[in-house]
């Protein structure tokens, strides 16, 4: 059996090597290293895929979130409601822009932000909500958009883990996550569902004025070269990465299907096991399984993790410390933030290898060895 990895980007690359290498060489030959055809083509293809009116590519997913917040003209001290149970980038940019992160609770089953918790956290200073489609499952966008409308708030979707996920509204309309909020953000970090071979990111919006502001913000605040109308930053998708992503975007749906098949294998193997809760998929969402994350009931996670590692099975804790307990926010007056569900999940989640190249033999080994943990003790 091939050695196990959390993510196997190498095997995936080897299957598309010719096409990727040719695309890279085309960029090299064109000498268009910044911007150019590859970046244009990828931006257009991604825009069509997501079903957004405008797509602005940028250097990474963290920049995408930062640029989104800059473009909304949020002012220091404005409050931004976000889950605490997310990757740090979501909330770090809030603090970086001198906005106030307001951490709220997630749903125990979907791991995504709880609309009731959003409602309770709204104050006159609230300006935006940042739902995160964690692990590849959509946050409840229909309810979130209704709250945003009621209180006149902006919604920025953090879609870094869920590219390709479909959201079904109660009237039957289906949209891709990232195209629903006022702005959507995503990342092409190599391990993401649509991963580059380096960094990359993109920002989506259906609002033309906002699209222009985002484009300017990502490009030193300029629309006309050397005329800088606002304070921006420099955040570009690299042309070589765009060429690679062009090859991979065509395969994104089949990559997501492969993840779903692997997830289905695990879920079937763990059916009826009382110490394992397998990932839940709400009726409104598909699940693109950026992660396959279990919640453990009554077993020692450190022991399980060490046991899996001893069997050559990689495993990870996403994320061991929630945002509201990170030292970086110690000056943000979060002492009395109490998020029992977030804390509960943080102590119990464990993620197994999930990627497009998992073979039946590997899945069988991982699940059967995991199930032997209790006997092994
Ligand atoms: C990966 C990720 C980001 C940041 O993306 P980078 O490209 O690494 O900057 C933001 N939010 C979430 C939820 C992520 O998983």
mmCIF file of C-alpha atoms and ligand atoms in Angstrom:
data_model
loop_
_atom_site.group_PDB
_atom_site.id
_atom_site.type_symbol
_atom_site.label_atom_id
_atom_site.label_comp_id
_atom_site.label_asym_id
_atom_site.label_seq_id
_atom_site.Cartn_x
_atom_site.Cartn_y
_atom_site.Cartn_z
ATOM 1 C CA UNK A 1 0.000 0.000 0.000
ATOM 2 C CA UNK A 2 1.195 3.489 -0.840
ATOM 3 C CA UNK A 3 2.217 5.553 2.227
ATOM 4 C CA UNK A 4 -0.677 7.602 3.607
ATOM 5 C CA UNK A 5 -0.749 11.383 3.520
ATOM 6 C CA UNK A 6 -3.310 13.945 4.725
ATOM 7 C CA UNK A 7 -3.272 15.352 1.175
ATOM 8 C CA UNK A 8 -1.569 13.790 -1.836
ATOM 9 C CA UNK A 9 -0.944 16.643 -4.258
ATOM 10 C CA UNK A 10 1.974 14.831 -5.912
ATOM 11 C CA UNK A 11 -0.028 11.864 -7.224
ATOM 12 C CA UNK A 12 -2.737 14.239 -8.409
ATOM 13 C CA UNK A 13 -0.139 16.300 -10.273
ATOM 14 C CA UNK A 14 1.403 13.264 -11.984
ATOM 15 C CA UNK A 15 -1.981 12.440 -13.545
ATOM 16 C CA UNK A 16 -2.206 15.872 -15.210
ATOM 17 C CA UNK A 17 1.518 16.533 -15.542
ATOM 18 C CA UNK A 18 1.628 16.941 -19.315
ATOM 19 C CA UNK A 19 -1.148 19.480 -19.391
ATOM 20 C CA UNK A 20 0.149 21.400 -16.375
ATOM 21 C CA UNK A 21 3.739 21.457 -17.613
ATOM 22 C CA UNK A 22 2.590 22.702 -21.028
ATOM 23 C CA UNK A 23 0.504 25.444 -19.393
ATOM 24 C CA UNK A 24 3.466 26.544 -17.270
ATOM 25 C CA UNK A 25 5.753 26.595 -20.299
ATOM 26 C CA UNK A 26 3.250 28.657 -22.208
ATOM 27 C CA UNK A 27 3.508 31.329 -19.506
ATOM 28 C CA UNK A 28 7.295 31.114 -19.537
ATOM 29 C CA UNK A 29 7.380 31.497 -23.321
ATOM 30 C CA UNK A 30 4.899 34.364 -23.306
ATOM 31 C CA UNK A 31 6.990 36.320 -20.775
ATOM 32 C CA UNK A 32 3.693 37.616 -19.346
ATOM 33 C CA UNK A 33 4.632 36.899 -15.749
ATOM 34 C CA UNK A 34 2.269 39.424 -14.169
ATOM 35 C CA UNK A 35 -1.329 39.446 -15.339
ATOM 36 C CA UNK A 36 -1.702 38.343 -18.946
ATOM 37 C CA UNK A 37 -3.712 35.682 -20.706
ATOM 38 C CA UNK A 38 -3.554 32.901 -18.094
ATOM 39 C CA UNK A 39 -4.795 35.180 -15.307
ATOM 40 C CA UNK A 40 -7.561 36.585 -17.533
ATOM 41 C CA UNK A 41 -8.702 33.157 -18.675
ATOM 42 C CA UNK A 42 -8.727 31.709 -15.202
ATOM 43 C CA UNK A 43 -10.628 34.700 -13.773
ATOM 44 C CA UNK A 44 -13.297 34.326 -16.466
ATOM 45 C CA UNK A 45 -13.576 30.560 -16.114
ATOM 46 C CA UNK A 46 -13.831 30.794 -12.333
ATOM 47 C CA UNK A 47 -16.441 33.547 -12.593
ATOM 48 C CA UNK A 48 -18.563 31.293 -14.814
ATOM 49 C CA UNK A 49 -18.054 28.312 -12.538
ATOM 50 C CA UNK A 50 -19.065 30.143 -9.348
ATOM 51 C CA UNK A 51 -21.913 31.940 -11.086
ATOM 52 C CA UNK A 52 -20.836 35.333 -9.835
ATOM 53 C CA UNK A 53 -21.071 38.567 -11.836
ATOM 54 C CA UNK A 54 -17.510 39.635 -11.022
ATOM 55 C CA UNK A 55 -14.384 37.758 -9.975
ATOM 56 C CA UNK A 56 -11.175 39.456 -8.938
ATOM 57 C CA UNK A 57 -8.189 37.150 -8.464
ATOM 58 C CA UNK A 58 -5.564 37.964 -5.828
ATOM 59 C CA UNK A 59 -2.484 36.602 -4.086
ATOM 60 C CA UNK A 60 -4.057 34.358 -1.417
ATOM 61 C CA UNK A 61 -7.214 33.731 0.590
ATOM 62 C CA UNK A 62 -6.173 35.878 3.526
ATOM 63 C CA UNK A 63 -5.644 38.844 1.196
ATOM 64 C CA UNK A 64 -9.054 38.134 -0.350
ATOM 65 C CA UNK A 65 -10.703 38.552 3.055
ATOM 66 C CA UNK A 66 -8.657 41.645 3.866
ATOM 67 C CA UNK A 67 -9.400 43.294 0.522
ATOM 68 C CA UNK A 68 -13.104 42.484 0.912
ATOM 69 C CA UNK A 69 -13.206 44.235 4.258
ATOM 70 C CA UNK A 70 -11.154 47.198 2.985
ATOM 71 C CA UNK A 71 -13.515 47.627 0.045
ATOM 72 C CA UNK A 72 -16.534 47.842 2.353
ATOM 73 C CA UNK A 73 -15.113 50.956 4.035
ATOM 74 C CA UNK A 74 -15.415 49.522 7.508
ATOM 75 C CA UNK A 75 -14.138 51.893 10.172
ATOM 76 C CA UNK A 76 -11.926 51.124 13.186
ATOM 77 C CA UNK A 77 -14.090 49.786 16.003
ATOM 78 C CA UNK A 78 -16.828 48.497 13.694
ATOM 79 C CA UNK A 79 -17.950 45.062 14.754
ATOM 80 C CA UNK A 80 -17.660 41.996 12.543
ATOM 81 C CA UNK A 81 -19.498 38.857 13.604
ATOM 82 C CA UNK A 82 -17.582 35.652 12.865
ATOM 83 C CA UNK A 83 -17.306 32.116 14.157
ATOM 84 C CA UNK A 84 -14.478 31.391 16.584
ATOM 85 C CA UNK A 85 -14.264 27.842 15.217
ATOM 86 C CA UNK A 86 -12.364 28.605 11.994
ATOM 87 C CA UNK A 87 -8.886 29.007 10.583
ATOM 88 C CA UNK A 88 -7.182 32.083 12.027
ATOM 89 C CA UNK A 89 -7.107 34.009 8.713
ATOM 90 C CA UNK A 90 -10.844 34.709 8.902
ATOM 91 C CA UNK A 91 -10.579 36.679 12.111
ATOM 92 C CA UNK A 92 -6.979 37.889 11.932
ATOM 93 C CA UNK A 93 -7.788 40.271 9.082
ATOM 94 C CA UNK A 94 -10.631 41.737 11.135
ATOM 95 C CA UNK A 95 -8.155 42.621 13.869
ATOM 96 C CA UNK A 96 -5.511 43.743 11.374
ATOM 97 C CA UNK A 97 -7.921 46.367 10.033
ATOM 98 C CA UNK A 98 -8.621 47.529 13.605
ATOM 99 C CA UNK A 99 -12.157 46.206 13.413
ATOM 100 C CA UNK A 100 -13.578 44.253 16.316
ATOM 101 C CA UNK A 101 -14.071 40.512 15.887
ATOM 102 C CA UNK A 102 -17.241 39.392 17.631
ATOM 103 C CA UNK A 103 -16.942 35.657 18.072
ATOM 104 C CA UNK A 104 -20.122 33.656 18.065
ATOM 105 C CA UNK A 105 -21.163 30.063 18.400
ATOM 106 C CA UNK A 106 -21.380 27.412 15.691
ATOM 107 C CA UNK A 107 -23.895 24.642 15.118
ATOM 108 C CA UNK A 108 -22.804 21.383 16.718
ATOM 109 C CA UNK A 109 -23.672 19.324 13.642
ATOM 110 C CA UNK A 110 -22.544 21.470 10.699
ATOM 111 C CA UNK A 111 -19.632 23.239 12.503
ATOM 112 C CA UNK A 112 -20.849 26.460 10.824
ATOM 113 C CA UNK A 113 -21.986 29.760 12.346
ATOM 114 C CA UNK A 114 -25.343 29.660 14.154
ATOM 115 C CA UNK A 115 -27.843 32.271 12.876
ATOM 116 C CA UNK A 116 -29.466 32.607 16.318
ATOM 117 C CA UNK A 117 -26.061 33.410 17.794
ATOM 118 C CA UNK A 118 -25.574 36.056 15.085
ATOM 119 C CA UNK A 119 -28.870 37.716 16.018
ATOM 120 C CA UNK A 120 -27.924 37.868 19.695
ATOM 121 C CA UNK A 121 -24.536 39.423 18.911
ATOM 122 C CA UNK A 122 -25.836 42.321 16.817
ATOM 123 C CA UNK A 123 -25.246 45.809 18.272
ATOM 124 C CA UNK A 124 -25.483 49.290 16.714
ATOM 125 C CA UNK A 125 -21.775 48.910 15.850
ATOM 126 C CA UNK A 126 -22.206 45.695 13.871
ATOM 127 C CA UNK A 127 -21.322 46.174 10.199
ATOM 128 C CA UNK A 128 -20.621 42.749 8.773
ATOM 129 C CA UNK A 129 -21.006 39.001 9.175
ATOM 130 C CA UNK A 130 -18.336 36.564 7.987
ATOM 131 C CA UNK A 131 -19.774 33.050 7.705
ATOM 132 C CA UNK A 132 -17.227 30.297 7.052
ATOM 133 C CA UNK A 133 -18.191 27.231 5.018
ATOM 134 C CA UNK A 134 -16.078 25.056 7.261
ATOM 135 C CA UNK A 135 -14.590 21.759 6.065
ATOM 136 C CA UNK A 136 -16.551 22.071 2.788
ATOM 137 C CA UNK A 137 -20.098 22.428 4.157
ATOM 138 C CA UNK A 138 -22.153 25.593 3.650
ATOM 139 C CA UNK A 139 -23.152 27.891 6.487
ATOM 140 C CA UNK A 140 -26.930 28.543 6.533
ATOM 141 C CA UNK A 141 -26.757 31.401 4.018
ATOM 142 C CA UNK A 142 -30.475 31.920 3.495
ATOM 143 C CA UNK A 143 -31.006 32.753 7.171
ATOM 144 C CA UNK A 144 -27.785 34.765 7.305
ATOM 145 C CA UNK A 145 -28.761 36.878 4.280
ATOM 146 C CA UNK A 146 -32.199 37.506 5.841
ATOM 147 C CA UNK A 147 -30.581 38.739 9.072
ATOM 148 C CA UNK A 148 -28.167 40.901 7.077
ATOM 149 C CA UNK A 149 -31.044 42.470 5.185
ATOM 150 C CA UNK A 150 -33.026 43.114 8.356
ATOM 151 C CA UNK A 151 -30.098 44.872 10.071
ATOM 152 C CA UNK A 152 -28.447 46.322 6.982
ATOM 153 C CA UNK A 153 -25.208 44.370 7.348
ATOM 154 C CA UNK A 154 -22.659 43.142 4.826
ATOM 155 C CA UNK A 155 -22.004 39.442 4.406
ATOM 156 C CA UNK A 156 -18.531 38.227 3.386
ATOM 157 C CA UNK A 157 -18.425 34.491 2.751
ATOM 158 C CA UNK A 158 -15.208 32.718 3.644
ATOM 159 C CA UNK A 159 -15.377 30.043 0.955
ATOM 160 C CA UNK A 160 -11.727 28.956 1.236
ATOM 161 C CA UNK A 161 -12.717 25.400 2.192
ATOM 162 C CA UNK A 162 -15.852 24.942 0.105
ATOM 163 C CA UNK A 163 -15.241 25.776 -3.535
ATOM 164 C CA UNK A 164 -17.774 23.826 -5.594
ATOM 165 C CA UNK A 165 -20.281 23.445 -2.743
ATOM 166 C CA UNK A 166 -23.935 23.946 -3.754
ATOM 167 C CA UNK A 167 -26.445 25.767 -1.574
ATOM 168 C CA UNK A 168 -30.158 25.131 -2.110
ATOM 169 C CA UNK A 169 -32.559 27.910 -1.076
ATOM 170 C CA UNK A 170 -36.075 27.127 0.176
ATOM 171 C CA UNK A 171 -37.540 28.133 -3.202
ATOM 172 C CA UNK A 172 -35.358 25.521 -4.891
ATOM 173 C CA UNK A 173 -32.771 27.951 -6.309
ATOM 174 C CA UNK A 174 -29.266 26.495 -6.224
ATOM 175 C CA UNK A 175 -26.166 28.683 -5.946
ATOM 176 C CA UNK A 176 -22.508 28.002 -5.402
ATOM 177 C CA UNK A 177 -21.158 29.087 -2.042
ATOM 178 C CA UNK A 178 -19.080 32.227 -2.521
ATOM 179 C CA UNK A 179 -21.671 33.761 -4.846
ATOM 180 C CA UNK A 180 -24.389 34.358 -2.238
ATOM 181 C CA UNK A 181 -23.065 37.048 0.108
ATOM 182 C CA UNK A 182 -22.196 40.644 -0.835
ATOM 183 C CA UNK A 183 -18.650 39.361 -1.261
ATOM 184 C CA UNK A 184 -17.209 35.849 -1.375
ATOM 185 C CA UNK A 185 -13.564 34.952 -0.796
ATOM 186 C CA UNK A 186 -11.579 31.867 -1.598
ATOM 187 C CA UNK A 187 -8.068 30.435 -1.447
ATOM 188 C CA UNK A 188 -6.013 28.310 -3.828
ATOM 189 C CA UNK A 189 -3.526 27.162 -1.180
ATOM 190 C CA UNK A 190 -2.198 23.808 -2.484
ATOM 191 C CA UNK A 191 -4.223 21.629 -0.113
ATOM 192 C CA UNK A 192 -7.528 23.396 -0.811
ATOM 193 C CA UNK A 193 -10.115 21.674 -3.048
ATOM 194 C CA UNK A 194 -8.933 23.830 -5.951
ATOM 195 C CA UNK A 195 -5.272 24.063 -5.080
ATOM 196 C CA UNK A 196 -2.493 25.846 -6.966
ATOM 197 C CA UNK A 197 1.195 24.871 -6.707
ATOM 198 C CA UNK A 198 1.803 27.942 -4.617
ATOM 199 C CA UNK A 199 -0.465 30.692 -3.271
ATOM 200 C CA UNK A 200 -3.555 32.209 -4.827
ATOM 201 C CA UNK A 201 -6.952 33.628 -3.987
ATOM 202 C CA UNK A 202 -10.088 35.164 -5.449
ATOM 203 C CA UNK A 203 -12.909 37.515 -4.532
ATOM 204 C CA UNK A 204 -16.465 37.300 -5.881
ATOM 205 C CA UNK A 205 -19.245 39.869 -5.960
ATOM 206 C CA UNK A 206 -22.423 40.590 -7.899
ATOM 207 C CA UNK A 207 -22.164 44.335 -7.225
ATOM 208 C CA UNK A 208 -20.447 46.304 -9.987
ATOM 209 C CA UNK A 209 -19.389 49.266 -7.839
ATOM 210 C CA UNK A 210 -18.026 46.949 -5.194
ATOM 211 C CA UNK A 211 -16.168 44.939 -7.866
ATOM 212 C CA UNK A 212 -14.429 48.108 -9.027
ATOM 213 C CA UNK A 213 -13.510 49.039 -5.446
ATOM 214 C CA UNK A 214 -12.152 45.526 -4.837
ATOM 215 C CA UNK A 215 -10.134 45.611 -8.084
ATOM 216 C CA UNK A 216 -8.655 48.995 -7.150
ATOM 217 C CA UNK A 217 -7.955 47.955 -3.563
ATOM 218 C CA UNK A 218 -6.007 44.922 -4.768
ATOM 219 C CA UNK A 219 -3.997 47.154 -7.099
ATOM 220 C CA UNK A 220 -2.608 50.031 -5.013
ATOM 221 C CA UNK A 221 -5.919 51.905 -5.151
ATOM 222 C CA UNK A 222 -5.513 52.702 -8.833
ATOM 223 C CA UNK A 223 -7.892 52.499 -11.756
ATOM 224 C CA UNK A 224 -5.698 54.580 -14.036
ATOM 225 C CA UNK A 225 -2.017 53.762 -13.783
ATOM 226 C CA UNK A 226 -0.141 56.013 -11.312
ATOM 227 C CA UNK A 227 -3.331 57.663 -10.126
ATOM 228 C CA UNK A 228 -4.047 56.293 -6.673
ATOM 229 C CA UNK A 229 -7.537 57.135 -5.472
ATOM 230 C CA UNK A 230 -7.567 55.064 -2.325
ATOM 231 C CA UNK A 231 -5.194 53.246 0.001
ATOM 232 C CA UNK A 232 -4.975 49.691 -1.229
ATOM 233 C CA UNK A 233 -2.441 46.925 -1.341
ATOM 234 C CA UNK A 234 -0.634 44.806 -3.900
ATOM 235 C CA UNK A 235 -2.265 41.443 -4.275
ATOM 236 C CA UNK A 236 -2.063 39.575 -7.570
ATOM 237 C CA UNK A 237 -2.609 35.992 -8.654
ATOM 238 C CA UNK A 238 0.669 34.777 -10.113
ATOM 239 C CA UNK A 239 0.455 33.988 -13.849
ATOM 240 C CA UNK A 240 2.038 30.549 -13.466
ATOM 241 C CA UNK A 241 -0.424 29.679 -10.702
ATOM 242 C CA UNK A 242 -3.295 30.885 -12.897
ATOM 243 C CA UNK A 243 -2.120 28.600 -15.722
ATOM 244 C CA UNK A 244 -2.051 25.632 -13.324
ATOM 245 C CA UNK A 245 -5.454 26.539 -11.915
ATOM 246 C CA UNK A 246 -6.884 26.705 -15.436
ATOM 247 C CA UNK A 247 -5.970 23.057 -15.889
ATOM 248 C CA UNK A 248 -7.337 22.094 -12.475
ATOM 249 C CA UNK A 249 -10.610 24.061 -12.521
ATOM 250 C CA UNK A 250 -11.887 21.824 -15.332
ATOM 251 C CA UNK A 251 -11.431 18.888 -12.978
ATOM 252 C CA UNK A 252 -12.787 20.489 -9.812
ATOM 253 C CA UNK A 253 -16.149 18.713 -9.910
ATOM 254 C CA UNK A 254 -14.520 15.328 -10.402
ATOM 255 C CA UNK A 255 -12.014 16.141 -7.649
ATOM 256 C CA UNK A 256 -14.864 17.011 -5.310
ATOM 257 C CA UNK A 257 -16.653 13.779 -6.270
ATOM 258 C CA UNK A 258 -13.527 11.811 -5.411
ATOM 259 C CA UNK A 259 -13.463 13.485 -1.992
ATOM 260 C CA UNK A 260 -17.136 12.675 -1.534
ATOM 261 C CA UNK A 261 -16.566 9.009 -2.409
ATOM 262 C CA UNK A 262 -13.744 8.756 0.109
ATOM 263 C CA UNK A 263 -15.933 10.445 2.748
ATOM 264 C CA UNK A 264 -18.810 8.070 1.980
ATOM 265 C CA UNK A 265 -16.478 5.101 2.441
ATOM 266 C CA UNK A 266 -15.419 6.310 5.897
ATOM 267 C CA UNK A 267 -18.964 7.167 6.928
ATOM 268 C CA UNK A 268 -20.213 3.722 5.999
ATOM 269 C CA UNK A 269 -17.322 2.074 7.841
ATOM 270 C CA UNK A 270 -18.057 4.079 11.009
ATOM 271 C CA UNK A 271 -21.831 3.598 10.916
ATOM 272 C CA UNK A 272 -23.287 2.627 14.275
ATOM 273 C CA UNK A 273 -20.014 3.130 16.176
ATOM 274 C CA UNK A 274 -21.033 4.896 19.370
ATOM 275 C CA UNK A 275 -17.730 6.680 19.998
ATOM 276 C CA UNK A 276 -17.614 8.306 16.542
ATOM 277 C CA UNK A 277 -19.879 10.992 15.097
ATOM 278 C CA UNK A 278 -19.360 11.232 11.337
ATOM 279 C CA UNK A 279 -19.785 14.500 9.368
ATOM 280 C CA UNK A 280 -23.317 15.753 8.897
ATOM 281 C CA UNK A 281 -24.682 17.238 5.670
ATOM 282 C CA UNK A 282 -27.655 19.577 6.051
ATOM 283 C CA UNK A 283 -30.463 19.292 3.466
ATOM 284 C CA UNK A 284 -29.602 22.746 2.080
ATOM 285 C CA UNK A 285 -25.943 21.980 1.353
ATOM 286 C CA UNK A 286 -23.734 19.576 -0.513
ATOM 287 C CA UNK A 287 -20.487 18.650 1.204
ATOM 288 C CA UNK A 288 -17.230 18.975 -0.729
ATOM 289 C CA UNK A 289 -15.179 17.510 2.125
ATOM 290 C CA UNK A 290 -12.194 19.787 2.314
ATOM 291 C CA UNK A 291 -11.788 17.879 5.556
ATOM 292 C CA UNK A 292 -13.268 14.673 6.883
ATOM 293 C CA UNK A 293 -13.720 15.483 10.534
ATOM 294 C CA UNK A 294 -15.010 13.190 13.255
ATOM 295 C CA UNK A 295 -16.332 14.186 16.664
ATOM 296 C CA UNK A 296 -15.166 11.737 19.315
ATOM 297 C CA UNK A 297 -17.447 10.704 22.129
ATOM 298 C CA UNK A 298 -15.815 9.425 25.287
ATOM 299 C CA UNK A 299 -12.424 8.463 23.886
ATOM 300 C CA UNK A 300 -9.152 10.182 24.636
ATOM 301 C CA UNK A 301 -8.254 12.137 21.494
ATOM 302 C CA UNK A 302 -4.529 12.365 22.236
ATOM 303 C CA UNK A 303 -4.376 8.597 22.646
ATOM 304 C CA UNK A 304 -6.315 8.008 19.439
ATOM 305 C CA UNK A 305 -4.119 10.461 17.547
ATOM 306 C CA UNK A 306 -0.917 8.805 18.813
ATOM 307 C CA UNK A 307 -2.349 5.374 17.964
ATOM 308 C CA UNK A 308 -3.207 6.416 14.391
ATOM 309 C CA UNK A 309 0.226 7.983 13.959
ATOM 310 C CA UNK A 310 1.843 4.755 15.177
ATOM 311 C CA UNK A 311 -0.039 2.921 12.402
ATOM 312 C CA UNK A 312 1.210 5.367 9.764
ATOM 313 C CA UNK A 313 -2.154 7.123 9.528
ATOM 314 C CA UNK A 314 -1.777 10.906 9.432
ATOM 315 C CA UNK A 315 -4.382 12.840 11.400
ATOM 316 C CA UNK A 316 -4.882 16.483 12.333
ATOM 317 C CA UNK A 317 -6.794 18.653 14.758
ATOM 318 C CA UNK A 318 -8.497 21.522 12.922
ATOM 319 C CA UNK A 319 -8.308 23.662 15.037
ATOM 320 C CA UNK A 320 -6.811 23.027 18.468
ATOM 321 C CA UNK A 321 -7.393 26.541 19.857
ATOM 322 C CA UNK A 322 -10.471 28.560 18.840
ATOM 323 C CA UNK A 323 -10.129 32.225 17.893
ATOM 324 C CA UNK A 324 -11.543 33.653 21.097
ATOM 325 C CA UNK A 325 -8.786 31.921 23.064
ATOM 326 C CA UNK A 326 -5.885 33.056 20.861
ATOM 327 C CA UNK A 327 -3.355 35.389 22.450
ATOM 328 C CA UNK A 328 -3.416 37.642 19.364
ATOM 329 C CA UNK A 329 -6.867 38.877 20.436
ATOM 330 C CA UNK A 330 -5.977 39.459 24.083
ATOM 331 C CA UNK A 331 -6.424 43.212 23.669
ATOM 332 C CA UNK A 332 -9.844 42.871 22.094
ATOM 333 C CA UNK A 333 -11.878 42.628 25.301
ATOM 334 C CA UNK A 334 -12.886 39.018 24.798
ATOM 335 C CA UNK A 335 -12.465 37.855 28.394
ATOM 336 C CA UNK A 336 -16.132 37.181 28.976
ATOM 337 C CA UNK A 337 -16.731 35.508 25.605
ATOM 338 C CA UNK A 338 -18.198 32.115 26.450
ATOM 339 C CA UNK A 339 -18.627 29.639 23.593
ATOM 340 C CA UNK A 340 -19.316 26.219 25.113
ATOM 341 C CA UNK A 341 -20.155 24.466 21.814
ATOM 342 C CA UNK A 342 -17.010 25.804 20.165
ATOM 343 C CA UNK A 343 -14.930 24.692 23.157
ATOM 344 C CA UNK A 344 -16.662 21.297 23.184
ATOM 345 C CA UNK A 345 -15.944 20.736 19.476
ATOM 346 C CA UNK A 346 -12.386 22.024 19.772
ATOM 347 C CA UNK A 347 -11.692 19.304 22.340
ATOM 348 C CA UNK A 348 -13.298 16.468 20.359
ATOM 349 C CA UNK A 349 -12.660 16.881 16.616
ATOM 350 C CA UNK A 350 -10.091 14.907 14.666
ATOM 351 C CA UNK A 351 -9.592 14.892 10.894
ATOM 352 C CA UNK A 352 -8.570 11.897 8.784
ATOM 353 C CA UNK A 353 -6.723 11.900 5.436
ATOM 354 C CA UNK A 354 -9.019 13.127 2.667
ATOM 355 C CA UNK A 355 -8.030 13.952 -0.888
ATOM 356 C CA UNK A 356 -8.662 13.017 -4.490
ATOM 357 C CA UNK A 357 -6.150 10.171 -4.700
ATOM 358 C CA UNK A 358 -7.209 7.910 -1.821
ATOM 359 C CA UNK A 359 -7.433 4.293 -2.908
ATOM 360 C CA UNK A 360 -9.904 1.685 -1.616
ATOM 361 C CA UNK A 361 -7.057 -0.216 -0.014
ATOM 362 C CA UNK A 362 -5.952 2.896 1.873
ATOM 363 C CA UNK A 363 -9.485 3.759 2.968
ATOM 364 C CA UNK A 364 -10.029 0.189 4.148
ATOM 365 C CA UNK A 365 -6.775 0.261 6.117
ATOM 366 C CA UNK A 366 -7.466 3.641 7.738
ATOM 367 C CA UNK A 367 -11.005 2.780 8.783
ATOM 368 C CA UNK A 368 -10.284 -0.725 10.018
ATOM 369 C CA UNK A 369 -7.228 0.380 12.007
ATOM 370 C CA UNK A 370 -9.195 3.244 13.528
ATOM 371 C CA UNK A 371 -11.962 0.870 14.576
ATOM 372 C CA UNK A 372 -9.390 -1.375 16.263
ATOM 373 C CA UNK A 373 -8.364 1.474 18.577
ATOM 374 C CA UNK A 374 -10.763 0.477 21.342
ATOM 375 C CA UNK A 375 -9.615 -3.149 21.324
ATOM 376 C CA UNK A 376 -5.993 -2.043 21.174
ATOM 377 C CA UNK A 377 -6.372 -0.200 24.456
HETATM 378 C C1 LIG B 1 -7.046 28.556 3.881
HETATM 379 C C2 LIG B 1 -8.035 29.437 4.530
HETATM 380 C C3 LIG B 1 -7.927 30.834 4.482
HETATM 381 C C4 LIG B 1 -6.708 31.555 3.979
HETATM 382 O O1 LIG B 1 -6.236 31.228 2.778
HETATM 383 P P1 LIG B 1 -4.680 31.481 2.388
HETATM 384 O O2 LIG B 1 -4.680 31.334 0.921
HETATM 385 O O3 LIG B 1 -3.888 30.440 3.100
HETATM 386 O O4 LIG B 1 -4.317 32.852 2.808
HETATM 387 C C5 LIG B 1 -8.944 31.575 5.024
HETATM 388 N N1 LIG B 1 -10.000 30.999 5.618
HETATM 389 C C6 LIG B 1 -10.131 29.667 5.716
HETATM 390 C C7 LIG B 1 -11.336 29.101 6.388
HETATM 391 C C8 LIG B 1 -9.140 28.838 5.196
HETATM 392 O O5 LIG B 1 -9.270 27.514 5.314
#
